[in-house]
JSON list of C-alpha atoms in Angstrom, two decimals:
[
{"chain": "A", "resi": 282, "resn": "UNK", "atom": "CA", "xyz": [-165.03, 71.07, 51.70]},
{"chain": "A", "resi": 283, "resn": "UNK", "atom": "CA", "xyz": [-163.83, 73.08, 54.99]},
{"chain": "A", "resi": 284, "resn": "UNK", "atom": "CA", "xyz": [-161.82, 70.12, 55.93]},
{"chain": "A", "resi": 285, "resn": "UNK", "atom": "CA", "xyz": [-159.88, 69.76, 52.27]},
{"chain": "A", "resi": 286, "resn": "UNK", "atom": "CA", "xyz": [-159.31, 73.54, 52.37]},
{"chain": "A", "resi": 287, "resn": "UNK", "atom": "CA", "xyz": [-157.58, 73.43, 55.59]},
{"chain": "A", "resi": 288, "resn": "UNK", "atom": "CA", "xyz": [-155.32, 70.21, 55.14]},
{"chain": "A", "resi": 289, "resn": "UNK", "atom": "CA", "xyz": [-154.49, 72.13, 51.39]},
{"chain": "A", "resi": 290, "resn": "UNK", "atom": "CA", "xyz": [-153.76, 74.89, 53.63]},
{"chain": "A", "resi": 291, "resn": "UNK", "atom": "CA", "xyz": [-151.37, 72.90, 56.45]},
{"chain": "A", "resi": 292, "resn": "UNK", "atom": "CA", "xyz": [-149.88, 71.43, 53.59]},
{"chain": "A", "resi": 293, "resn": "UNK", "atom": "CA", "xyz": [-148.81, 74.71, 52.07]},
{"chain": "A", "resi": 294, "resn": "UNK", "atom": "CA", "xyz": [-147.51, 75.71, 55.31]},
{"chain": "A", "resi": 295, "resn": "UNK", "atom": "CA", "xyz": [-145.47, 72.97, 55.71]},
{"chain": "A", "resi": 296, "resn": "UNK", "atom": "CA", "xyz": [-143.66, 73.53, 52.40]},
{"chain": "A", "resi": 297, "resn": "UNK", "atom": "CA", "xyz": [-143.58, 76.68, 53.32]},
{"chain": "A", "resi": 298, "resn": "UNK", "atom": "CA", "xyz": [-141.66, 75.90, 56.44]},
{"chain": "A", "resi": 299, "resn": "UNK", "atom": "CA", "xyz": [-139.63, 73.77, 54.56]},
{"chain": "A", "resi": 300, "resn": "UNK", "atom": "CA", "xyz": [-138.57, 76.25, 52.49]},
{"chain": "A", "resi": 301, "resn": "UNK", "atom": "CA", "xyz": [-137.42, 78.36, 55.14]},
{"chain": "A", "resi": 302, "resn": "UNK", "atom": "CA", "xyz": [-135.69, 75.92, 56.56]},
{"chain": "A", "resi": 303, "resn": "UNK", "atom": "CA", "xyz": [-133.75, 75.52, 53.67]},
{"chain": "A", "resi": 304, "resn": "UNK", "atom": "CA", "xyz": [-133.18, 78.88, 53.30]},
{"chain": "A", "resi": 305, "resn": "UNK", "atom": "CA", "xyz": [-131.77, 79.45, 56.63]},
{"chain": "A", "resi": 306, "resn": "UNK", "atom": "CA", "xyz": [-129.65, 76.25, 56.23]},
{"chain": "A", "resi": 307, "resn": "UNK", "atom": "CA", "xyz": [-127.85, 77.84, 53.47]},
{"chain": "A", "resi": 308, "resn": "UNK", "atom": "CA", "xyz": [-126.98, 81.65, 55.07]},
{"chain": "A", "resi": 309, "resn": "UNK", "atom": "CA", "xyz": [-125.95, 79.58, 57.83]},
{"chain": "A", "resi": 310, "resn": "UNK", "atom": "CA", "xyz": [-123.97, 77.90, 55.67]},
{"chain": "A", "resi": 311, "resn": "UNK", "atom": "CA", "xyz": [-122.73, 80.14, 54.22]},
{"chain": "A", "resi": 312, "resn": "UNK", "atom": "CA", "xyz": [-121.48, 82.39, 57.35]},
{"chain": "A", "resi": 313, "resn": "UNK", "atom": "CA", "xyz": [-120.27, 79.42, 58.68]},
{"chain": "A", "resi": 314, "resn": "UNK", "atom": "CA", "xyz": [-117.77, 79.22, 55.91]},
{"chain": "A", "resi": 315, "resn": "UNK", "atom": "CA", "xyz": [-116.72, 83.00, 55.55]},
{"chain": "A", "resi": 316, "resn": "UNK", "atom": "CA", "xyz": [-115.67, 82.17, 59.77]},
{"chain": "A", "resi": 317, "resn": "UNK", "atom": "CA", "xyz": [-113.88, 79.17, 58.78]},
{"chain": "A", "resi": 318, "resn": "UNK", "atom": "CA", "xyz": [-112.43, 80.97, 55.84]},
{"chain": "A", "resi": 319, "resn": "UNK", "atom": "CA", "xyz": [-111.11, 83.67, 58.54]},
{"chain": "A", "resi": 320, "resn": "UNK", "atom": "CA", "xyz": [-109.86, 81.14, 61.13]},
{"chain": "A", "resi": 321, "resn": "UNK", "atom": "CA", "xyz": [-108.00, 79.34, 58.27]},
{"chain": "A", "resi": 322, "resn": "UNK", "atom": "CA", "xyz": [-110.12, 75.82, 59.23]},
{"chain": "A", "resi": 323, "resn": "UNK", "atom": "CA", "xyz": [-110.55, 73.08, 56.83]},
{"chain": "A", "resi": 324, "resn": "UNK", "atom": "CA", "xyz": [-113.91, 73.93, 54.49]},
{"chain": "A", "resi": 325, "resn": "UNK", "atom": "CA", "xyz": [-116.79, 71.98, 56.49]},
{"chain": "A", "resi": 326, "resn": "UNK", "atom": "CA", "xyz": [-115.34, 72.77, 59.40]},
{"chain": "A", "resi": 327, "resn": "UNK", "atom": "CA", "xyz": [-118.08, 72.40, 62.43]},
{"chain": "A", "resi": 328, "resn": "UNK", "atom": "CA", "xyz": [-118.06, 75.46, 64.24]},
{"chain": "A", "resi": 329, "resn": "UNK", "atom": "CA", "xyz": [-119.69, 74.18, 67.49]},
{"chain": "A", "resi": 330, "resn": "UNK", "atom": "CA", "xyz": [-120.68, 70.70, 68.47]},
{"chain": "A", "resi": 331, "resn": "UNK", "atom": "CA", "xyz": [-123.19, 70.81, 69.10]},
{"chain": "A", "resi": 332, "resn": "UNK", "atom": "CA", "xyz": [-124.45, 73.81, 67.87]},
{"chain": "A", "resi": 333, "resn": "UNK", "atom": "CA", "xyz": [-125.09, 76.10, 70.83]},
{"chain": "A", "resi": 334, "resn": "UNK", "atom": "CA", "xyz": [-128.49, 77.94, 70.78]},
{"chain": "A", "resi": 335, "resn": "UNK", "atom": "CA", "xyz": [-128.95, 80.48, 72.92]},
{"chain": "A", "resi": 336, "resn": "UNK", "atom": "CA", "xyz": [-131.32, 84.06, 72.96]},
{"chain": "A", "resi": 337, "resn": "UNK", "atom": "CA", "xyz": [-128.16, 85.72, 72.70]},
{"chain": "A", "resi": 338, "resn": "UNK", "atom": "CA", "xyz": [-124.71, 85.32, 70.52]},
{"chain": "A", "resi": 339, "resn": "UNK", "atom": "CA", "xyz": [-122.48, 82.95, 72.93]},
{"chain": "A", "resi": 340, "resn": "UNK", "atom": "CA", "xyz": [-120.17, 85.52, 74.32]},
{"chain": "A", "resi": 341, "resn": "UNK", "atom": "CA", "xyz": [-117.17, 82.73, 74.91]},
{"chain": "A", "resi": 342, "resn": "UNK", "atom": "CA", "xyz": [-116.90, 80.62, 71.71]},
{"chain": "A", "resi": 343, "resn": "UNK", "atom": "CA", "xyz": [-117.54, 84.12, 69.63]},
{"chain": "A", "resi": 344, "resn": "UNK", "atom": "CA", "xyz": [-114.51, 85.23, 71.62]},
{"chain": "A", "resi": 345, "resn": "UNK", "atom": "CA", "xyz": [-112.49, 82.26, 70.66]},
{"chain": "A", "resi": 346, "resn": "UNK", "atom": "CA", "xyz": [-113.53, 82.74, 67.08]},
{"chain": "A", "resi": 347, "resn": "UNK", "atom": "CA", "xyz": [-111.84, 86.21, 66.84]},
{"chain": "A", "resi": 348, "resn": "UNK", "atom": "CA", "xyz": [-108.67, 85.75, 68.48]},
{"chain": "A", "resi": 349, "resn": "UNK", "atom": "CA", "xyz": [-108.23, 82.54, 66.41]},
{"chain": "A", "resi": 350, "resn": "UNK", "atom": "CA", "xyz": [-108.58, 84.63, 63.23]},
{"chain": "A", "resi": 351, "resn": "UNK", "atom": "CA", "xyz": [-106.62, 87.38, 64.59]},
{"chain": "A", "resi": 352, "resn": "UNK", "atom": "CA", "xyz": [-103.64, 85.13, 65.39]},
{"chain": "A", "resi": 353, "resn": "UNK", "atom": "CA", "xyz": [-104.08, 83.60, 61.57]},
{"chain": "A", "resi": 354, "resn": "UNK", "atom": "CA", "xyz": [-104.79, 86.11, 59.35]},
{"chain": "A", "resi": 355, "resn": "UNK", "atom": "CA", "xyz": [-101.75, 87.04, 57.36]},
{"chain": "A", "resi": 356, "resn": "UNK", "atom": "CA", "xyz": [-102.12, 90.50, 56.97]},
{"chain": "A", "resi": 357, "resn": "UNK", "atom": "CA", "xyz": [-102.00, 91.44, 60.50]},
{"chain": "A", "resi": 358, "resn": "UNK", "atom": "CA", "xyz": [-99.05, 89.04, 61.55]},
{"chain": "A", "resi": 359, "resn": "UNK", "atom": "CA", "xyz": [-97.31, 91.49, 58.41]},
{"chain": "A", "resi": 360, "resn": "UNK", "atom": "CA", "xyz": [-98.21, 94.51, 60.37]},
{"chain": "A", "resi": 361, "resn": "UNK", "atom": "CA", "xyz": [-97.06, 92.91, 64.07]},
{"chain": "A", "resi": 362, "resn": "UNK", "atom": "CA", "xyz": [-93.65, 92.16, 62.11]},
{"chain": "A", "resi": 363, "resn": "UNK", "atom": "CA", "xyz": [-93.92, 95.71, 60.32]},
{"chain": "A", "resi": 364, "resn": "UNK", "atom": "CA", "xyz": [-94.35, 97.42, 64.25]},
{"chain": "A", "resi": 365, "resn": "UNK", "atom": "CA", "xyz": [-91.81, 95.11, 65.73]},
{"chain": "A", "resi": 366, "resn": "UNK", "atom": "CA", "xyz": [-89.17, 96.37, 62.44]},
{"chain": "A", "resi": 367, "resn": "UNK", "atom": "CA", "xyz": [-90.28, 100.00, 62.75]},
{"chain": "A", "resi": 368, "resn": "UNK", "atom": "CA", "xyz": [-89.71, 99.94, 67.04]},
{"chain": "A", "resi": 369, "resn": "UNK", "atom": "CA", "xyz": [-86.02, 98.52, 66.39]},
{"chain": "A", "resi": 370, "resn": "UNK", "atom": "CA", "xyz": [-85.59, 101.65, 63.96]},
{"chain": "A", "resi": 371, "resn": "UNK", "atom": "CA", "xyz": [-86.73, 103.82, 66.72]},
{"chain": "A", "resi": 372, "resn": "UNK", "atom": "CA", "xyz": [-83.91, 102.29, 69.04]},
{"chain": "A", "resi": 373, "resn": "UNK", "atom": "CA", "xyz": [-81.80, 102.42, 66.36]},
{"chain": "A", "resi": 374, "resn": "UNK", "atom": "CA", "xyz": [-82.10, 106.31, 65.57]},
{"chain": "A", "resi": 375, "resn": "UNK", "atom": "CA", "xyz": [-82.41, 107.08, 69.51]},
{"chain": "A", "resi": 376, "resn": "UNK", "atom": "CA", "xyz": [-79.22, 105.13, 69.46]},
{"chain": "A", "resi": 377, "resn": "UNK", "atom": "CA", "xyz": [-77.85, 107.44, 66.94]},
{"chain": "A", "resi": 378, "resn": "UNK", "atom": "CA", "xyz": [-79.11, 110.65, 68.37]},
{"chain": "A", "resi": 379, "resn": "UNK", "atom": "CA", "xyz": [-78.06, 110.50, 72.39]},
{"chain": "A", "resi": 380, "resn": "UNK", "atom": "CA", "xyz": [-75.03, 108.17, 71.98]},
{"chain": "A", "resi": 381, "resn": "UNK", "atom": "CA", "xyz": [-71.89, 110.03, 70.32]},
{"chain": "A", "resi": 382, "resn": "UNK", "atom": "CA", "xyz": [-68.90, 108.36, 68.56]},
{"chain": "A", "resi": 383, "resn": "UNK", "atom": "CA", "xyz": [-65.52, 108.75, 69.78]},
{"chain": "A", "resi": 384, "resn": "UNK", "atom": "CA", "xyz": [-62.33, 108.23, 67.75]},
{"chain": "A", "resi": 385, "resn": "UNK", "atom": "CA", "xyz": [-58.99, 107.42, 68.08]},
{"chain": "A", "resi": 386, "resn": "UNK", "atom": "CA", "xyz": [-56.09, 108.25, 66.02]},
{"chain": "A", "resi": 387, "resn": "UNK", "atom": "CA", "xyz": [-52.36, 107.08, 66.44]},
{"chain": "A", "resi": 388, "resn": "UNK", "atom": "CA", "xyz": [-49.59, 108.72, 64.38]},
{"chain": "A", "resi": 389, "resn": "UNK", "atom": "CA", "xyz": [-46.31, 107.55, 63.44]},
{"chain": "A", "resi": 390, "resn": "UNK", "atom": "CA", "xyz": [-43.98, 110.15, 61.78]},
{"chain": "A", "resi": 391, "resn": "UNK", "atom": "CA", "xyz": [-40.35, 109.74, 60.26]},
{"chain": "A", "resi": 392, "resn": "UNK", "atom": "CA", "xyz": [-38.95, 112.54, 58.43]},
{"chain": "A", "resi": 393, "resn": "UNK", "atom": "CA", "xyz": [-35.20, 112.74, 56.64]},
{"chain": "A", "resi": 394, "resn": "UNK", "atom": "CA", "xyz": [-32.88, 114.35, 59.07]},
{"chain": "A", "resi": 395, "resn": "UNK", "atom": "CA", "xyz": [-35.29, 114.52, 61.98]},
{"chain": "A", "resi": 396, "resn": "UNK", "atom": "CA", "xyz": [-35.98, 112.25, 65.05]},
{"chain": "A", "resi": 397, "resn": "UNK", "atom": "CA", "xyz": [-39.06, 109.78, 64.35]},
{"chain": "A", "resi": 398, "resn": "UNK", "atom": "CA", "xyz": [-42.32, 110.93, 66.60]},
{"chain": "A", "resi": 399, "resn": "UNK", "atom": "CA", "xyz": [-45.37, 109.68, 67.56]},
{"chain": "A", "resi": 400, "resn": "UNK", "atom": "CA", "xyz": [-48.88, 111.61, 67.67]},
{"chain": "A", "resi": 401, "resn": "UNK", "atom": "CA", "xyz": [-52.09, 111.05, 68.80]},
{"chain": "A", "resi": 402, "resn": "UNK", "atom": "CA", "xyz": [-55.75, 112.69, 68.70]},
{"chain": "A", "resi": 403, "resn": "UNK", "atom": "CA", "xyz": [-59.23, 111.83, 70.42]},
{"chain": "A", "resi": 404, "resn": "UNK", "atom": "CA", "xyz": [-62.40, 113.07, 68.85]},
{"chain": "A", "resi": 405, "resn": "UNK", "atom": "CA", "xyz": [-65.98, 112.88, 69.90]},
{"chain": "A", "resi": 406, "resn": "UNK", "atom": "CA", "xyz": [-69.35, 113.86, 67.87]},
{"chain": "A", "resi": 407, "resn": "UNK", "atom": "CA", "xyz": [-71.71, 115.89, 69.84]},
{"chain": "A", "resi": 408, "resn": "UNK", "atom": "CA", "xyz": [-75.14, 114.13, 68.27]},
{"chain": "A", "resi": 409, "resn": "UNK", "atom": "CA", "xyz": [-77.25, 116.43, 70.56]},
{"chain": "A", "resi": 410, "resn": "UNK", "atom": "CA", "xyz": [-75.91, 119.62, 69.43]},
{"chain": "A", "resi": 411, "resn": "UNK", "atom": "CA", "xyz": [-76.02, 119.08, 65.81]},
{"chain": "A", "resi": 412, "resn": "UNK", "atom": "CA", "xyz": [-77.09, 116.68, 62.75]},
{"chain": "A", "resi": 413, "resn": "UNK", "atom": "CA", "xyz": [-80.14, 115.53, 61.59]},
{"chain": "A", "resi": 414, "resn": "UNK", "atom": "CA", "xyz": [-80.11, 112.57, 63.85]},
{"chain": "A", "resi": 415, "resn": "UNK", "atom": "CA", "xyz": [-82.90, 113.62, 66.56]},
{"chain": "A", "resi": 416, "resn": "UNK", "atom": "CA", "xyz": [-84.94, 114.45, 63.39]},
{"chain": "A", "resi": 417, "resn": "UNK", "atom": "CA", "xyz": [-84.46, 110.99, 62.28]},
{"chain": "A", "resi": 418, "resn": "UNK", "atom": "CA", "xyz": [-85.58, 109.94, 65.65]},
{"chain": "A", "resi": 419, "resn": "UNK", "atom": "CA", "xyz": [-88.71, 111.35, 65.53]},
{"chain": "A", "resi": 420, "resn": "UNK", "atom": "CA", "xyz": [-89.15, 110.22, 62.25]},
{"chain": "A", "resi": 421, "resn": "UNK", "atom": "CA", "xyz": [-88.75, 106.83, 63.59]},
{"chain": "A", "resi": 422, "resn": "UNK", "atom": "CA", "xyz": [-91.35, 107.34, 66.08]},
{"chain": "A", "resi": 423, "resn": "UNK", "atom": "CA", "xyz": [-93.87, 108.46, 64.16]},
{"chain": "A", "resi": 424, "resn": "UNK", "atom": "CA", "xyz": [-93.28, 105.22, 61.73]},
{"chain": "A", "resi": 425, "resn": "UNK", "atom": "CA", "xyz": [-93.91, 103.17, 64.37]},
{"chain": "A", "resi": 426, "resn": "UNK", "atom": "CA", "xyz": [-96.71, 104.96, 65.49]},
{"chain": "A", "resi": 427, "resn": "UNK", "atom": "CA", "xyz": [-98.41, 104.62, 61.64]},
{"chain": "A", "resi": 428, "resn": "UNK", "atom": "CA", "xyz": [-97.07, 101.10, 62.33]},
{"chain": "A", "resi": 429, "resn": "UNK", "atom": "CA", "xyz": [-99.37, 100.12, 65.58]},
{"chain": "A", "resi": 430, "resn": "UNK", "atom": "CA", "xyz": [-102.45, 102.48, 64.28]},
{"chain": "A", "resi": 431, "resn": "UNK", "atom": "CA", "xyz": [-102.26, 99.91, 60.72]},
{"chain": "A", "resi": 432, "resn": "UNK", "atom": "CA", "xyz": [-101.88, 96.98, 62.99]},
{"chain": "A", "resi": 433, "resn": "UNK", "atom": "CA", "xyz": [-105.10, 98.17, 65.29]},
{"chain": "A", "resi": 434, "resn": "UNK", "atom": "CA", "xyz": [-107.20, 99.01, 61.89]},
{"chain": "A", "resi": 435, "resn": "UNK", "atom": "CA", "xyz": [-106.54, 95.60, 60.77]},
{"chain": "A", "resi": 436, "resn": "UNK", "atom": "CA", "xyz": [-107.51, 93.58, 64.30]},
{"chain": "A", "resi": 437, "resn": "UNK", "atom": "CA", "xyz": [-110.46, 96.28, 65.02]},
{"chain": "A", "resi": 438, "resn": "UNK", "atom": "CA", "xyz": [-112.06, 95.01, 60.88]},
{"chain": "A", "resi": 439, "resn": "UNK", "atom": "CA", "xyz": [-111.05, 91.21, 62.00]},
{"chain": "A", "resi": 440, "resn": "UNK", "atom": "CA", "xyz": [-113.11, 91.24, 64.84]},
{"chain": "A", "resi": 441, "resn": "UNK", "atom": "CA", "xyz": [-115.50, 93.09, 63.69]},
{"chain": "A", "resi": 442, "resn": "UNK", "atom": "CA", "xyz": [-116.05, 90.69, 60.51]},
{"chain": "A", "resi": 443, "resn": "UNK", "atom": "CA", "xyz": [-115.79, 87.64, 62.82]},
{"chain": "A", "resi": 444, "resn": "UNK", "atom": "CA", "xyz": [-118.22, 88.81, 65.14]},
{"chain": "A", "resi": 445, "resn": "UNK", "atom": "CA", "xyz": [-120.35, 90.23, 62.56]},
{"chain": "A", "resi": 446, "resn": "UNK", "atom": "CA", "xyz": [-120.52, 86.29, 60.82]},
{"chain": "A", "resi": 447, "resn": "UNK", "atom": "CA", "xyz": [-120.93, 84.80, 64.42]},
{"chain": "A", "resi": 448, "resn": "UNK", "atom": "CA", "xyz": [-124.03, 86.95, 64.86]},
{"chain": "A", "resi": 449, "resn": "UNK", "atom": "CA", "xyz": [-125.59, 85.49, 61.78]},
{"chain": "A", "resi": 450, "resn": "UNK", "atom": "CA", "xyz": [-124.45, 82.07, 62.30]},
{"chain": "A", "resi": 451, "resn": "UNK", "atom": "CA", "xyz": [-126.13, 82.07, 65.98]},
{"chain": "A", "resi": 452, "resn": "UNK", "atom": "CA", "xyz": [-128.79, 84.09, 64.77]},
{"chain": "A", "resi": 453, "resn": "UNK", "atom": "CA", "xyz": [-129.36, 81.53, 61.71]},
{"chain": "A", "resi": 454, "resn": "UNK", "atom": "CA", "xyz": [-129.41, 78.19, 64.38]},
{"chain": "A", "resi": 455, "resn": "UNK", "atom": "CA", "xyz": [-131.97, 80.55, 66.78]},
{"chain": "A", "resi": 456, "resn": "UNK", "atom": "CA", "xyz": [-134.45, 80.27, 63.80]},
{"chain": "A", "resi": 457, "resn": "UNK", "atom": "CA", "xyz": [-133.32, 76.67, 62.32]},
{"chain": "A", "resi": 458, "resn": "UNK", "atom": "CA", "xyz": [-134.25, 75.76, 66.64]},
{"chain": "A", "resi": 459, "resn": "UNK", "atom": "CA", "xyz": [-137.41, 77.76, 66.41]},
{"chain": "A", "resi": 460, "resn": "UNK", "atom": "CA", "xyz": [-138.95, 76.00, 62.96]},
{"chain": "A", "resi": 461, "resn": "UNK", "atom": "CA", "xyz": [-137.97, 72.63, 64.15]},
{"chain": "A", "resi": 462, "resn": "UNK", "atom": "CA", "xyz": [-139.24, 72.90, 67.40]},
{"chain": "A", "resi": 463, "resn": "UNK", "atom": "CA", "xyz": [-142.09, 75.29, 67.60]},
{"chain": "A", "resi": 464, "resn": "UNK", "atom": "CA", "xyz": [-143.47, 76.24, 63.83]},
{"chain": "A", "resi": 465, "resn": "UNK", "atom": "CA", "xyz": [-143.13, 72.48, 62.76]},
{"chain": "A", "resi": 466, "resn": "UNK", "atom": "CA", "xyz": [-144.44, 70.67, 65.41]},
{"chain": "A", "resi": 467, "resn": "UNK", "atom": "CA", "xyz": [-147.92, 73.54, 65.38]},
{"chain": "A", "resi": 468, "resn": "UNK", "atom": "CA", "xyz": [-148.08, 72.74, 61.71]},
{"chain": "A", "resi": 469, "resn": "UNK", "atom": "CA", "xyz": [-148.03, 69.10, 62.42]},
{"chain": "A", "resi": 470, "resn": "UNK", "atom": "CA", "xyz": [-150.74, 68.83, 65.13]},
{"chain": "A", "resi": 471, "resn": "UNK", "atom": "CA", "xyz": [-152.97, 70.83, 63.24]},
{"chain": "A", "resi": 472, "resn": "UNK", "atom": "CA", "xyz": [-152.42, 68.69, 60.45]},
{"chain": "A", "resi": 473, "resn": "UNK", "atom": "CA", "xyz": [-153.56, 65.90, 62.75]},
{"chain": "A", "resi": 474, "resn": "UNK", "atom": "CA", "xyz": [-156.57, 67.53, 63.91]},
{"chain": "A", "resi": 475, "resn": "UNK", "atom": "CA", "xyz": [-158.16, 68.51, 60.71]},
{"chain": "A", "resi": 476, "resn": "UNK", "atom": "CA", "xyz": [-157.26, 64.81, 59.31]},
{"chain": "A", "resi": 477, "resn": "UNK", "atom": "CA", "xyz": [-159.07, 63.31, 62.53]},
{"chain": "A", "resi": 478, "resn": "UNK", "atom": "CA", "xyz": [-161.88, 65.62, 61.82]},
{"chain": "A", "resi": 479, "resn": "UNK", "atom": "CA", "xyz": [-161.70, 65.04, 58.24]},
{"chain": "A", "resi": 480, "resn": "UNK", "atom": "CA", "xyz": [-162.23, 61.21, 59.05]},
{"chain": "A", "resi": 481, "resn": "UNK", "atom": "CA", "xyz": [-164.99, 61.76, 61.27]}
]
């Protein structure tokens, strides 16, 4: 009667483990396709062949992962193109403010009666001393500035959702490794033992 109790008992443990491994089959799964999702990979993508187990997250392919979604994620090539628009603004109003304009202007003159005569004038603006043009400038830079801190949002929640899902995928193979070659194996060999006893 000992010996039924304990092979009901292994066997309960083994569907147990069963279901566990199912269960961390699917979160792996399913961080395995939010990172694919973010690198822009086919869906089914493998994300390591083999699959690297380790006791901690694999610094190197976790690193990969993040600057692969950083350089594909749409939203933050907007912002580089949004920084790169807003620094040519800042040239452009820097232009404005420190360069001044000069101007030329050429006169001819005939009058009835009177000798024709020629005339000239030379003007320059004097951006520094007046206008609005070094407040535009610093209105430029501080666009740009919004600019880059948008852009460093956006790449500091990329890697932080990348590295978040690596975490679990690693973490999720750690205990797929652990029931397949610790927790399975025990459950077998006891499974063995009580049947050997059991048949004595």
């Amino acid at each position: 009667a000992g010996s039924l109790g304990d092979l009901a008992r292994i066997d309960g443990e083994l569907a147990r483990m069963r279901r566990m491994r199912f269960e961390v089959e699917a979160r792996s799964a399913r961080a395995a396709a939010r990172v694919n999702e973010w690198l822009r990979r086919g869906e089914g993508a493998a994300l390591t062949s083999p699959p690297a187990i380790s006791a901690t997250p694999s610094a190197p392919r976790i690193s990969r992962w993040i600057a692969e979604a950083i350089e594909r994620r749409g939203a933050i090539g907007a912002a580089r193109a949004r920084v790169r628009a807003a620094d040519a603004m800042v040239d452009e109003a820097h232009a404005m403010a420190t360069t001044p304009m000069f101007m030329l202007r050429v006169q001819y003159m005939q009058a009835p009666e009177m000798r024709p005569g020629l005339g000239a004038s030379l003007g320059m603006t004097l951006p520094w001393l007046w206008g609005g043009e070094a407040a535009a400038h610093d209105a430029a830079r501080s666009r740009a500035q919004a600019a880059r801190d948008d852009l460093e949002g956006l790449e500091i929640e990329g890697r932080a959702e990348v590295r978040a899902a690596a975490i679990e995928v690693e973490g999720m193979e750690r205990a797929l490794a652990e029931l397949r070659e610790r927790e399975r194996p025990a459950a077998e060999r006891a499974l063995e033992a009580i049947a050997a006893t059991y048949s004595a």
